[in-house]
Amino acid sequence: IEVYSRVSSGSDSFYLYVEDGNGNVNYTTVSKSGTITINDFNGFDPSGKWKIWIVTKGTVSTSTETIKVYYTY
């Protein structure tokens, strides 16, 4: 998968969590805007409801996330 984070000015770094439709969770630290590739979901079933959320490492973090899930059958 790829996640694009658009981090607001003045935001503290944060943990970005991704959960697939089967409950598998992965997280990484984000400190600036950009695209993150997460390969930990490779080979998993992409169906179901995916969730994405952030948890600040400081006082406040604001970010807009866009997730792309690539798959083949």
Coordinates of N, CA and C in Angstrom, one line a residue:
I1 N 0.8 -1.2 0.0 CA 0.0 0.0 0.0 C 0.9 1.2 0.0
E2 N 0.3 2.3 -0.4 CA 0.9 3.6 -0.3 C 0.0 4.6 0.5
V3 N 0.6 5.4 1.3 CA -0.1 6.4 2.1 C 0.5 7.7 1.8
Y4 N -0.3 8.7 1.4 CA 0.3 10.1 1.2 C -0.2 10.8 2.4
S5 N 0.7 11.4 3.2 CA 0.4 12.3 4.3 C 0.6 13.7 4.0
R6 N -0.4 14.6 4.1 CA -0.2 16.0 4.0 C -0.2 16.6 5.4
V7 N 0.9 16.8 6.0 CA 1.1 17.3 7.3 C 0.9 18.8 7.4
S8 N 0.1 19.2 8.3 CA -0.1 20.7 8.5 C 1.1 21.3 9.2
S9 N 1.3 22.6 8.8 CA 2.4 23.3 9.4 C 2.3 23.4 10.9
G10 N 3.4 23.2 11.6 CA 3.4 23.3 13.1 C 3.0 22.0 13.8
S11 N 2.7 21.0 13.0 CA 2.3 19.7 13.6 C 3.5 19.0 14.2
D12 N 3.2 18.3 15.3 CA 4.3 17.4 15.9 C 4.3 16.1 15.1
S13 N 5.4 15.4 15.1 CA 5.4 14.1 14.5 C 4.3 13.2 15.1
F14 N 4.0 12.1 14.4 CA 2.9 11.3 14.9 C 3.0 9.8 14.4
Y15 N 2.3 8.9 15.0 CA 2.3 7.6 14.6 C 1.1 7.5 13.6
L16 N 1.3 6.9 12.4 CA 0.3 6.6 11.5 C 0.0 5.1 11.5
Y17 N -1.3 4.8 11.8 CA -1.7 3.4 11.9 C -2.6 3.1 10.7
V18 N -2.4 1.9 10.2 CA -3.2 1.3 9.1 C -3.7 0.0 9.5
E19 N -5.0 -0.3 9.4 CA -5.6 -1.6 9.7 C -6.4 -2.1 8.5
D20 N -6.1 -3.3 8.0 CA -6.8 -3.8 6.9 C -8.1 -4.4 7.3
G21 N -8.9 -4.9 6.3 CA -10.2 -5.5 6.6 C -10.3 -6.7 7.4
N22 N -9.1 -7.3 7.7 CA -9.0 -8.5 8.5 C -8.4 -8.3 9.9
G23 N -8.2 -7.0 10.2 CA -7.7 -6.7 11.5 C -6.2 -6.6 11.7
N24 N -5.4 -6.8 10.6 CA -4.0 -6.7 10.7 C -3.6 -5.2 10.7
V25 N -2.7 -4.9 11.7 CA -2.4 -3.5 11.9 C -0.9 -3.3 11.7
N26 N -0.5 -2.1 11.1 CA 0.8 -1.7 11.0 C 0.9 -0.2 11.3
Y27 N 2.1 0.2 11.8 CA 2.2 1.7 12.1 C 3.6 2.1 11.8
T28 N 3.7 3.4 11.5 CA 5.0 4.0 11.2 C 5.0 5.4 11.8
T29 N 6.1 6.1 11.9 CA 6.2 7.4 12.4 C 6.3 8.4 11.2
V30 N 5.5 9.5 11.2 CA 5.5 10.5 10.2 C 5.9 11.8 10.8
S31 N 6.8 12.6 10.1 CA 7.1 13.9 10.6 C 7.0 15.0 9.6
K32 N 6.8 14.6 8.3 CA 6.6 15.6 7.3 C 5.8 15.0 6.2
S33 N 5.3 15.9 5.3 CA 4.4 15.5 4.2 C 5.2 14.6 3.2
G34 N 4.5 13.6 2.6 CA 5.2 12.7 1.7 C 4.4 11.4 1.6
T35 N 4.9 10.6 0.7 CA 4.4 9.2 0.4 C 5.2 8.2 1.2
I36 N 4.4 7.3 1.8 CA 5.0 6.2 2.6 C 4.6 4.9 1.9
T37 N 5.5 4.0 1.7 CA 5.1 2.6 1.2 C 5.2 1.7 2.3
I38 N 4.1 0.9 2.5 CA 4.1 -0.1 3.6 C 3.9 -1.5 2.9
N39 N 4.9 -2.3 3.0 CA 4.8 -3.6 2.4 C 4.3 -4.8 3.3
D40 N 4.1 -4.4 4.5 CA 3.7 -5.5 5.5 C 2.3 -6.1 5.2
F41 N 1.5 -5.5 4.3 CA 0.2 -6.1 3.9 C 0.3 -6.9 2.7
N42 N 1.5 -7.0 2.1 CA 1.7 -7.8 0.9 C 1.3 -9.3 1.1
G43 N 0.5 -9.8 0.2 CA 0.0 -11.2 0.2 C -1.3 -11.4 1.1
F44 N -1.7 -10.3 1.7 CA -3.0 -10.4 2.5 C -4.2 -10.1 1.6
D45 N -5.3 -10.6 2.0 CA -6.6 -10.3 1.4 C -6.9 -8.9 1.5
P46 N -7.1 -8.1 0.4 CA -7.4 -6.7 0.5 C -8.8 -6.3 0.7
S47 N -9.7 -7.3 0.8 CA -11.1 -7.0 0.9 C -11.5 -6.5 2.4
G48 N -12.6 -5.9 2.5 CA -13.1 -5.4 3.8 C -12.9 -4.0 4.0
K49 N -13.2 -3.5 5.2 CA -13.1 -2.1 5.5 C -11.7 -1.7 6.1
W50 N -11.0 -0.9 5.4 CA -9.7 -0.5 5.9 C -9.9 0.8 6.8
K51 N -9.0 0.9 7.8 CA -9.0 2.0 8.7 C -7.7 2.6 8.8
I52 N -7.6 4.0 8.9 CA -6.4 4.7 9.1 C -6.6 5.8 10.1
W53 N -5.6 5.9 11.0 CA -5.7 7.0 12.0 C -4.3 7.4 12.5
I54 N -4.2 8.5 13.2 CA -2.9 9.0 13.6 C -3.0 9.2 15.2
V55 N -1.9 9.1 15.8 CA -1.7 9.4 17.2 C -0.5 10.3 17.4
T56 N -0.7 11.5 18.0 CA 0.4 12.4 18.1 C 1.5 11.9 19.0
K57 N 2.7 12.3 18.7 CA 3.9 12.0 19.6 C 4.2 13.3 20.4
G58 N 3.4 14.3 20.2 CA 3.7 15.6 21.0 C 2.4 16.1 21.5
T59 N 2.2 17.4 21.3 CA 1.0 18.1 21.8 C -0.2 18.1 20.8
V60 N 0.2 18.3 19.5 CA -0.9 18.4 18.5 C -0.3 18.0 17.1
S61 N -1.1 17.2 16.4 CA -0.8 16.8 15.0 C -2.0 16.8 14.2
T62 N -1.9 17.4 13.0 CA -3.0 17.5 12.0 C -2.4 17.1 10.7
S63 N -3.1 16.1 10.0 CA -2.7 15.6 8.8 C -3.8 15.0 8.0
T64 N -3.8 15.2 6.7 CA -4.7 14.5 5.8 C -4.1 13.3 5.1
E65 N -4.7 12.2 5.2 CA -4.1 10.9 4.7 C -4.9 10.4 3.5
T66 N -4.2 10.0 2.5 CA -4.8 9.3 1.3 C -4.1 7.9 1.2
I67 N -4.9 6.9 1.1 CA -4.4 5.5 1.1 C -4.7 4.9 -0.3
K68 N -3.7 4.2 -0.8 CA -3.9 3.4 -2.1 C -3.5 2.0 -1.8
V69 N -4.4 1.1 -2.1 CA -4.2 -0.3 -1.9 C -4.1 -1.0 -3.2
Y70 N -2.9 -1.5 -3.5 CA -2.7 -2.2 -4.8 C -2.9 -3.7 -4.6
Y71 N -3.6 -4.3 -5.5 CA -3.8 -5.8 -5.4 C -4.0 -6.4 -6.8
T72 N -3.7 -7.7 -6.8 CA -4.0 -8.5 -8.0 C -4.7 -9.8 -7.6
Y73 N -5.5 -10.4 -8.5 CA -6.2 -11.6 -8.2 C -5.7 -12.7 -9.1

